[in-house]
PDB file of C-alpha atoms in Angstrom:
ATOM      1  CA  MET R   1      -1.729  12.976 -16.898  1.00 39.00           C
ATOM      2  CA  MET R   2      -0.726  14.628 -13.619  1.00 37.00           C
ATOM      3  CA  VAL R   3       0.939  12.028 -11.468  1.00 39.00           C
ATOM      4  CA  ARG R   4       3.474  11.708  -8.725  1.00 42.00           C
ATOM      5  CA  ALA R   5       6.617  10.021  -9.952  1.00 38.00           C
ATOM      6  CA  ALA R   6       7.232   8.150  -6.779  1.00 40.00           C
ATOM      7  CA  VAL R   7       8.765   5.341  -4.900  1.00 41.00           C
ATOM      8  CA  LEU R   8       5.959   3.949  -2.785  1.00 43.00           C
ATOM      9  CA  ILE R   9       6.068   1.670   0.231  1.00 41.00           C
ATOM     10  CA  LEU R  10       2.873   0.581   1.941  1.00 41.00           C
ATOM     11  CA  ALA R  11       3.352  -1.442   5.091  1.00 39.00           C
ATOM     12  CA  LEU R  12       0.248  -2.574   6.929  1.00 36.00           C
ATOM     13  CA  LEU R  13       0.104  -4.657  10.104  1.00 34.00           C
ATOM     14  CA  GLY R  14       3.187  -4.608  10.558  1.00 36.00           C
ATOM     15  CA  GLY R  15      19.609  10.810  11.092  1.00 39.00           C
ATOM     16  CA  CYS R  16      18.652  13.369   8.933  1.00 46.00           C
ATOM     17  CA  GLY R  17      15.504  15.269   8.116  1.00 53.00           C
ATOM     18  CA  MET R  18      13.608  14.665  11.340  1.00 53.00           C
ATOM     19  CA  ALA R  19       9.914  15.473  11.702  1.00 55.00           C
ATOM     20  CA  ARG R  20       7.942  15.487  14.920  1.00 54.00           C
ATOM     21  CA  ALA R  21       4.193  15.237  15.440  1.00 55.00           C
ATOM     22  CA  ASP R  22       2.009  14.399  18.408  1.00 62.00           C
ATOM     23  CA  GLY R  23       2.856  10.831  19.352  1.00 75.00           C
ATOM     24  CA  LEU R  24       5.249  10.224  16.427  1.00 86.00           C
ATOM     25  CA  VAL R  25       8.816  11.203  15.454  1.00 88.00           C
ATOM     26  CA  VAL R  26      10.078  10.375  11.939  1.00 89.00           C
ATOM     27  CA  SER R  27      13.547  10.655  10.404  1.00 89.00           C
ATOM     28  CA  VAL R  28      15.313   9.564   7.193  1.00 89.00           C
ATOM     29  CA  SER R  29      18.841   8.183   7.062  1.00 89.00           C
ATOM     30  CA  GLN R  30      20.042  10.870   4.642  1.00 86.00           C
ATOM     31  CA  ALA R  31      18.590  14.210   3.640  1.00 86.00           C
ATOM     32  CA  GLN R  32      20.108  14.213   0.146  1.00 86.00           C
ATOM     33  CA  VAL R  33      20.647  11.595  -2.547  1.00 87.00           C
ATOM     34  CA  HIS R  34      23.414  12.639  -4.939  1.00 85.00           C
ATOM     35  CA  ILE R  35      23.223  11.534  -8.565  1.00 82.00           C
ATOM     36  CA  THR R  36      26.446  11.127 -10.535  1.00 78.00           C
ATOM     37  CA  SER R  37      27.190   9.621 -13.953  1.00 75.00           C
ATOM     38  CA  GLY R  38      27.423   6.145 -12.444  1.00 78.00           C
ATOM     39  CA  PHE R  39      24.285   6.368 -10.309  1.00 80.00           C
ATOM     40  CA  THR R  40      22.231   3.170 -10.424  1.00 83.00           C
ATOM     41  CA  GLY R  41      20.084   3.680  -7.351  1.00 83.00           C
ATOM     42  CA  ALA R  42      20.267   4.193  -3.612  1.00 85.00           C
ATOM     43  CA  ASP R  43      18.702   2.888  -0.435  1.00 87.00           C
ATOM     44  CA  LEU R  44      17.308   5.030   2.363  1.00 88.00           C
ATOM     45  CA  VAL R  45      15.906   4.066   5.709  1.00 90.00           C
ATOM     46  CA  VAL R  46      12.917   5.760   7.331  1.00 91.00           C
ATOM     47  CA  PHE R  47      12.958   5.539  11.125  1.00 90.00           C
ATOM     48  CA  GLY R  48       9.972   6.147  13.353  1.00 90.00           C
ATOM     49  CA  VAL R  49       9.474   6.389  17.099  1.00 89.00           C
ATOM     50  CA  MET R  50       5.935   6.367  18.427  1.00 85.00           C
ATOM     51  CA  ASP R  51       4.522   7.286  21.796  1.00 80.00           C
ATOM     52  CA  PRO R  52       4.901   4.257  24.117  1.00 77.00           C
ATOM     53  CA  GLN R  53       1.238   4.708  25.029  1.00 72.00           C
ATOM     54  CA  ASP R  54       0.277   4.111  21.376  1.00 64.00           C
ATOM     55  CA  ALA R  55       2.263   0.870  21.435  1.00 61.00           C
ATOM     56  CA  ALA R  56       0.849  -0.289  24.766  1.00 63.00           C
ATOM     57  CA  GLY R  57      -2.028  -2.134  23.112  1.00 66.00           C
ATOM     58  CA  GLY R  58       0.249  -3.817  20.578  1.00 68.00           C
ATOM     59  CA  SER R  59       1.997  -2.499  17.495  1.00 72.00           C
ATOM     60  CA  PRO R  60      -0.358  -0.381  15.364  1.00 80.00           C
ATOM     61  CA  ASP R  61      -0.546  -0.613  11.603  1.00 86.00           C
ATOM     62  CA  VAL R  62       2.041   1.594   9.887  1.00 89.00           C
ATOM     63  CA  VAL R  63       1.849   3.133   6.422  1.00 90.00           C
ATOM     64  CA  VAL R  64       4.946   4.772   4.935  1.00 92.00           C
ATOM     65  CA  THR R  65       4.420   6.640   1.665  1.00 90.00           C
ATOM     66  CA  VAL R  66       7.174   8.325  -0.351  1.00 90.00           C
ATOM     67  CA  ARG R  67       6.018  10.734  -3.077  1.00 89.00           C
ATOM     68  CA  GLY R  68       8.283  12.294  -5.663  1.00 87.00           C
ATOM     69  CA  PRO R  69       7.887  15.633  -7.449  1.00 86.00           C
ATOM     70  CA  GLY R  70       4.751  15.996  -9.566  1.00 81.00           C
ATOM     71  CA  GLN R  71       5.102  15.627 -13.321  1.00 75.00           C
ATOM     72  CA  THR R  72       2.723  15.886 -16.272  1.00 75.00           C
ATOM     73  CA  PHE R  73       2.575  13.040 -18.786  1.00 71.00           C
ATOM     74  CA  THR R  74       0.624  12.465 -21.987  1.00 73.00           C
ATOM     75  CA  THR R  75      -0.060   8.852 -22.954  1.00 72.00           C
ATOM     76  CA  TRP R  76      -0.608   8.001 -26.619  1.00 72.00           C
ATOM     77  CA  ARG R  77      -2.134   4.903 -28.168  1.00 72.00           C
ATOM     78  CA  LYS R  78      -0.521   3.883 -31.450  1.00 75.00           C
ATOM     79  CA  THR R  79      -2.690   2.614 -34.299  1.00 76.00           C
ATOM     80  CA  ARG R  80      -1.619   1.019 -37.561  1.00 77.00           C
ATOM     81  CA  VAL R  81      -2.513   3.345 -40.472  1.00 77.00           C
ATOM     82  CA  LEU R  82      -1.589   2.304 -44.036  1.00 77.00           C
ATOM     83  CA  GLY R  83       1.108   0.027 -42.691  1.00 74.00           C
ATOM     84  CA  LEU R  84       2.587   2.650 -40.372  1.00 77.00           C
ATOM     85  CA  TRP R  85       2.250   2.934 -36.609  1.00 77.00           C
ATOM     86  CA  MET R  86       0.975   6.408 -35.717  1.00 73.00           C
ATOM     87  CA  ASN R  87      -0.207   8.178 -32.567  1.00 71.00           C
ATOM     88  CA  LYS R  88      -3.984   7.989 -32.770  1.00 68.00           C
ATOM     89  CA  GLN R  89      -5.493   8.609 -29.348  1.00 65.00           C
ATOM     90  CA  ARG R  90      -4.186  10.421 -26.302  1.00 64.00           C
ATOM     91  CA  ILE R  91      -5.064  10.969 -22.691  1.00 60.00           C
ATOM     92  CA  GLY R  92      -3.776  13.911 -20.704  1.00 56.00           C
ATOM     93  CA  ASP R  93      -4.358  15.491 -17.326  1.00 54.00           C
ATOM     94  CA  ASP R  94      -7.914  16.416 -18.316  1.00 50.00           C
ATOM     95  CA  HIS R  95      -9.045  12.770 -18.479  1.00 49.00           C
ATOM     96  CA  ALA R  96      -6.672  10.749 -16.306  1.00 49.00           C
ATOM     97  CA  ASP R  97      -8.588  11.229 -13.071  1.00 51.00           C
ATOM     98  CA  VAL R  98     -12.022  10.758 -14.651  1.00 51.00           C
ATOM     99  CA  VAL R  99     -11.695   7.203 -15.948  1.00 53.00           C
ATOM    100  CA  SER R 100      -9.720   5.317 -13.315  1.00 57.00           C
ATOM    101  CA  ALA R 101     -10.008   1.950 -15.118  1.00 64.00           C
ATOM    102  CA  ASP R 102      -8.863   3.319 -18.474  1.00 68.00           C
ATOM    103  CA  PRO R 103      -6.310   1.079 -20.271  1.00 73.00           C
ATOM    104  CA  PHE R 104      -4.119   4.140 -20.861  1.00 72.00           C
ATOM    105  CA  ARG R 105      -3.778   4.640 -17.139  1.00 75.00           C
ATOM    106  CA  ALA R 106      -3.147   0.936 -16.524  1.00 79.00           C
ATOM    107  CA  ALA R 107      -0.434   0.831 -19.200  1.00 78.00           C
ATOM    108  CA  PHE R 108       1.218   3.940 -17.793  1.00 78.00           C
ATOM    109  CA  LEU R 109       1.281   2.468 -14.301  1.00 80.00           C
ATOM    110  CA  ARG R 110       2.786  -0.774 -15.612  1.00 84.00           C
ATOM    111  CA  ILE R 111       5.621   1.180 -17.227  1.00 82.00           C
ATOM    112  CA  GLN R 112       6.262   3.161 -14.057  1.00 82.00           C
ATOM    113  CA  GLN R 113       6.272  -0.022 -11.990  1.00 82.00           C
ATOM    114  CA  ALA R 114       8.737  -1.667 -14.389  1.00 84.00           C
ATOM    115  CA  GLN R 115      11.064   1.309 -13.899  1.00 81.00           C
ATOM    116  CA  GLY R 116      10.790   1.028 -10.132  1.00 80.00           C
ATOM    117  CA  LEU R 117       9.057   4.395  -9.769  1.00 82.00           C
ATOM    118  CA  TYR R 118       5.833   2.920  -8.362  1.00 83.00           C
ATOM    119  CA  ARG R 119       6.314   0.238  -5.769  1.00 82.00           C
ATOM    120  CA  GLU R 120       4.292  -1.417  -3.055  1.00 83.00           C
ATOM    121  CA  ASN R 121       5.576  -3.611  -0.240  1.00 83.00           C
ATOM    122  CA  THR R 122       3.152  -4.931   2.356  1.00 83.00           C
ATOM    123  CA  CYS R 123       6.066  -6.131   4.511  1.00 84.00           C
ATOM    124  CA  GLY R 124       8.162  -2.978   4.203  1.00 85.00           C
ATOM    125  CA  VAL R 125       8.058  -1.917   7.854  1.00 89.00           C
ATOM    126  CA  THR R 126       9.975  -3.723  10.593  1.00 88.00           C
ATOM    127  CA  PHE R 127       9.568  -3.096  14.312  1.00 89.00           C
ATOM    128  CA  ILE R 128      12.976  -3.117  16.019  1.00 88.00           C
ATOM    129  CA  ALA R 129      11.445  -2.316  19.415  1.00 84.00           C
ATOM    130  CA  PRO R 130       7.859  -2.156  20.720  1.00 82.00           C
ATOM    131  CA  HIS R 131       7.596   1.529  19.773  1.00 83.00           C
ATOM    132  CA  VAL R 132      10.434   1.889  17.210  1.00 88.00           C
ATOM    133  CA  PHE R 133      10.200   0.881  13.548  1.00 90.00           C
ATOM    134  CA  ARG R 134      12.102   1.242  10.298  1.00 90.00           C
ATOM    135  CA  ALA R 135      11.273   1.009   6.582  1.00 91.00           C
ATOM    136  CA  GLU R 136      13.746   0.637   3.733  1.00 90.00           C
ATOM    137  CA  VAL R 137      13.114   2.773   0.645  1.00 88.00           C
ATOM    138  CA  ALA R 138      14.768   1.908  -2.677  1.00 87.00           C
ATOM    139  CA  ILE R 139      15.481   4.901  -4.932  1.00 87.00           C
ATOM    140  CA  PRO R 140      15.843   3.647  -8.543  1.00 86.00           C
ATOM    141  CA  GLY R 141      18.401   4.996 -10.969  1.00 84.00           C
ATOM    142  CA  THR R 142      15.555   6.513 -13.002  1.00 83.00           C
ATOM    143  CA  ALA R 143      14.219   8.580 -10.093  1.00 84.00           C
ATOM    144  CA  PRO R 144      13.437  12.174 -11.134  1.00 85.00           C
ATOM    145  CA  LEU R 145      15.239  15.069  -9.499  1.00 87.00           C
ATOM    146  CA  GLY R 146      13.522  17.084  -6.813  1.00 88.00           C
ATOM    147  CA  ARG R 147      12.127  16.893  -3.319  1.00 92.00           C
ATOM    148  CA  TYR R 148      10.487  13.707  -2.075  1.00 92.00           C
ATOM    149  CA  GLN R 149       7.869  13.829   0.660  1.00 92.00           C
ATOM    150  CA  VAL R 150       7.776  11.041   3.244  1.00 92.00           C
ATOM    151  CA  GLU R 151       4.513  10.538   5.115  1.00 92.00           C
ATOM    152  CA  VAL R 152       4.132   8.075   7.975  1.00 91.00           C
ATOM    153  CA  GLN R 153       0.725   7.175   9.400  1.00 90.00           C
ATOM    154  CA  LEU R 154      -0.169   5.048  12.392  1.00 88.00           C
ATOM    155  CA  LEU R 155      -3.476   3.217  12.107  1.00 86.00           C
ATOM    156  CA  ARG R 156      -5.442   1.333  14.701  1.00 83.00           C
ATOM    157  CA  GLY R 157      -8.583  -0.440  13.631  1.00 83.00           C
ATOM    158  CA  GLY R 158      -8.186   1.155  10.207  1.00 83.00           C
ATOM    159  CA  ARG R 159      -8.370   4.676  11.651  1.00 86.00           C
ATOM    160  CA  PRO R 160      -5.410   7.087  11.793  1.00 84.00           C
ATOM    161  CA  VAL R 161      -4.128   7.843  15.284  1.00 84.00           C
ATOM    162  CA  ALA R 162      -0.943   9.764  14.417  1.00 86.00           C
ATOM    163  CA  SER R 163       0.973  11.005  11.386  1.00 88.00           C
ATOM    164  CA  ALA R 164       4.190  12.852  10.579  1.00 89.00           C
ATOM    165  CA  THR R 165       5.983  13.993   7.431  1.00 90.00           C
ATOM    166  CA  THR R 166       9.577  14.650   6.451  1.00 91.00           C
ATOM    167  CA  SER R 167      11.468  14.927   3.156  1.00 91.00           C
ATOM    168  CA  PHE R 168      14.689  14.331   1.272  1.00 91.00           C
ATOM    169  CA  ASP R 169      16.140  15.658  -1.992  1.00 90.00           C
ATOM    170  CA  VAL R 170      17.403  13.839  -5.079  1.00 89.00           C
ATOM    171  CA  GLN R 171      19.862  16.061  -6.934  1.00 85.00           C
ATOM    172  CA  LYS R 172      22.784  15.977  -9.316  1.00 79.00           C
ATOM    173  CA  THR R 173      26.264  16.701  -8.030  1.00 74.00           C
ATOM    174  CA  GLY R 174      29.754  17.305  -9.396  1.00 61.00           C
ATOM    175  CA  VAL R 175      30.273  17.741 -13.143  1.00 58.00           C
ATOM    176  CA  GLU R 176      26.723  16.627 -13.944  1.00 56.00           C
ATOM    177  CA  GLN R 177      25.273  19.401 -11.790  1.00 56.00           C
ATOM    178  CA  SER R 178      27.583  22.029 -13.321  1.00 58.00           C
ATOM    179  CA  ILE R 179      26.593  21.018 -16.850  1.00 62.00           C
ATOM    180  CA  ALA R 180      22.888  21.011 -15.962  1.00 57.00           C
ATOM    181  CA  GLU R 181      23.111  24.479 -14.397  1.00 56.00           C
ATOM    182  CA  PHE R 182      25.057  25.847 -17.383  1.00 56.00           C
ATOM    183  CA  SER R 183      22.509  24.463 -19.863  1.00 62.00           C
ATOM    184  CA  GLN R 184      19.670  26.115 -17.932  1.00 61.00           C
ATOM    185  CA  ARG R 185      21.378  29.496 -17.623  1.00 66.00           C
ATOM    186  CA  ASN R 186      22.884  29.586 -21.115  1.00 67.00           C
ATOM    187  CA  GLY R 187      20.714  27.464 -23.360  1.00 68.00           C
ATOM    188  CA  LEU R 188      22.024  28.954 -26.633  1.00 71.00           C
ATOM    189  CA  LEU R 189      25.696  28.602 -25.705  1.00 69.00           C
ATOM    190  CA  TYR R 190      25.099  25.080 -24.467  1.00 60.00           C
ATOM    191  CA  GLY R 191      23.428  24.134 -27.753  1.00 69.00           C
ATOM    192  CA  LEU R 192      26.293  25.631 -29.775  1.00 71.00           C
ATOM    193  CA  ALA R 193      28.863  23.828 -27.633  1.00 68.00           C
ATOM    194  CA  VAL R 194      27.090  20.498 -28.140  1.00 65.00           C
ATOM    195  CA  ALA R 195      26.865  21.094 -31.901  1.00 71.00           C
ATOM    196  CA  MET R 196      30.556  22.036 -32.148  1.00 72.00           C
ATOM    197  CA  GLY R 197      31.530  19.024 -30.079  1.00 68.00           C
ATOM    198  CA  SER R 198      29.537  16.738 -32.365  1.00 72.00           C
ATOM    199  CA  LEU R 199      31.175  18.220 -35.480  1.00 70.00           C
ATOM    200  CA  MET R 200      34.653  17.845 -34.007  1.00 70.00           C
ATOM    201  CA  LEU R 201      33.954  14.270 -32.959  1.00 68.00           C
ATOM    202  CA  GLY R 202      32.648  13.460 -36.436  1.00 66.00           C
ATOM    203  CA  GLY R 203      35.736  15.008 -38.049  1.00 64.00           C
ATOM    204  CA  VAL R 204      38.124  13.054 -35.849  1.00 61.00           C
ATOM    205  CA  ALA R 205      36.219   9.832 -36.528  1.00 62.00           C
ATOM    206  CA  SER R 206      36.351  10.352 -40.300  1.00 66.00           C
ATOM    207  CA  ILE R 207      40.126  10.928 -40.169  1.00 67.00           C
ATOM    208  CA  LEU R 208      40.687   7.795 -38.125  1.00 61.00           C
ATOM    209  CA  PHE R 209      38.572   5.659 -40.468  1.00 62.00           C
ATOM    210  CA  ARG R 210      40.465   6.963 -43.502  1.00 63.00           C
ATOM    211  CA  ARG R 211      43.673   5.668 -41.989  1.00 58.00           C
TER     212      ARG R 211
END
């Protein structure tokens, strides 16, 4: 199932990485979100400034959408066979977009929502001036690494009148980043190091328990 692992804010009626389009300027409060071993989530703010002429007739509707990097998932349905739970039926990227009301898809979305990866907030945008607005975006601790695209649309009467996009990156930093890079460059050595570390830890534990 090809999906966008994403944090999503929809707000209707209602720094760093700046993007400019006709009638709209958009920026995010930070261009990078650093993940460390104690990372539990982060909050970003999307700022937008619209053309005063667009705000002359009253604040337009604003939609802010944050999309994460694309990922491929396979959803399995477990069935009881001879007293054992086994994977019986699957849905992948070849069927996910065909049957939109499929229970597989609904279950997958429920899981993603529970993890905070899919989110909707109809009151997520706040106007701090007649032509200036902001939207808070919560990045969960389970957010995948990669580049996130931020799209802002202005709607009037349900029709788009302006749009702009910007982005930010979620990436590991410090020791976590060094270990991740080493494992990618030297997969065999990394595997051996992990195996040796496990053996040493097991040996030390057995000695301590004997005492």
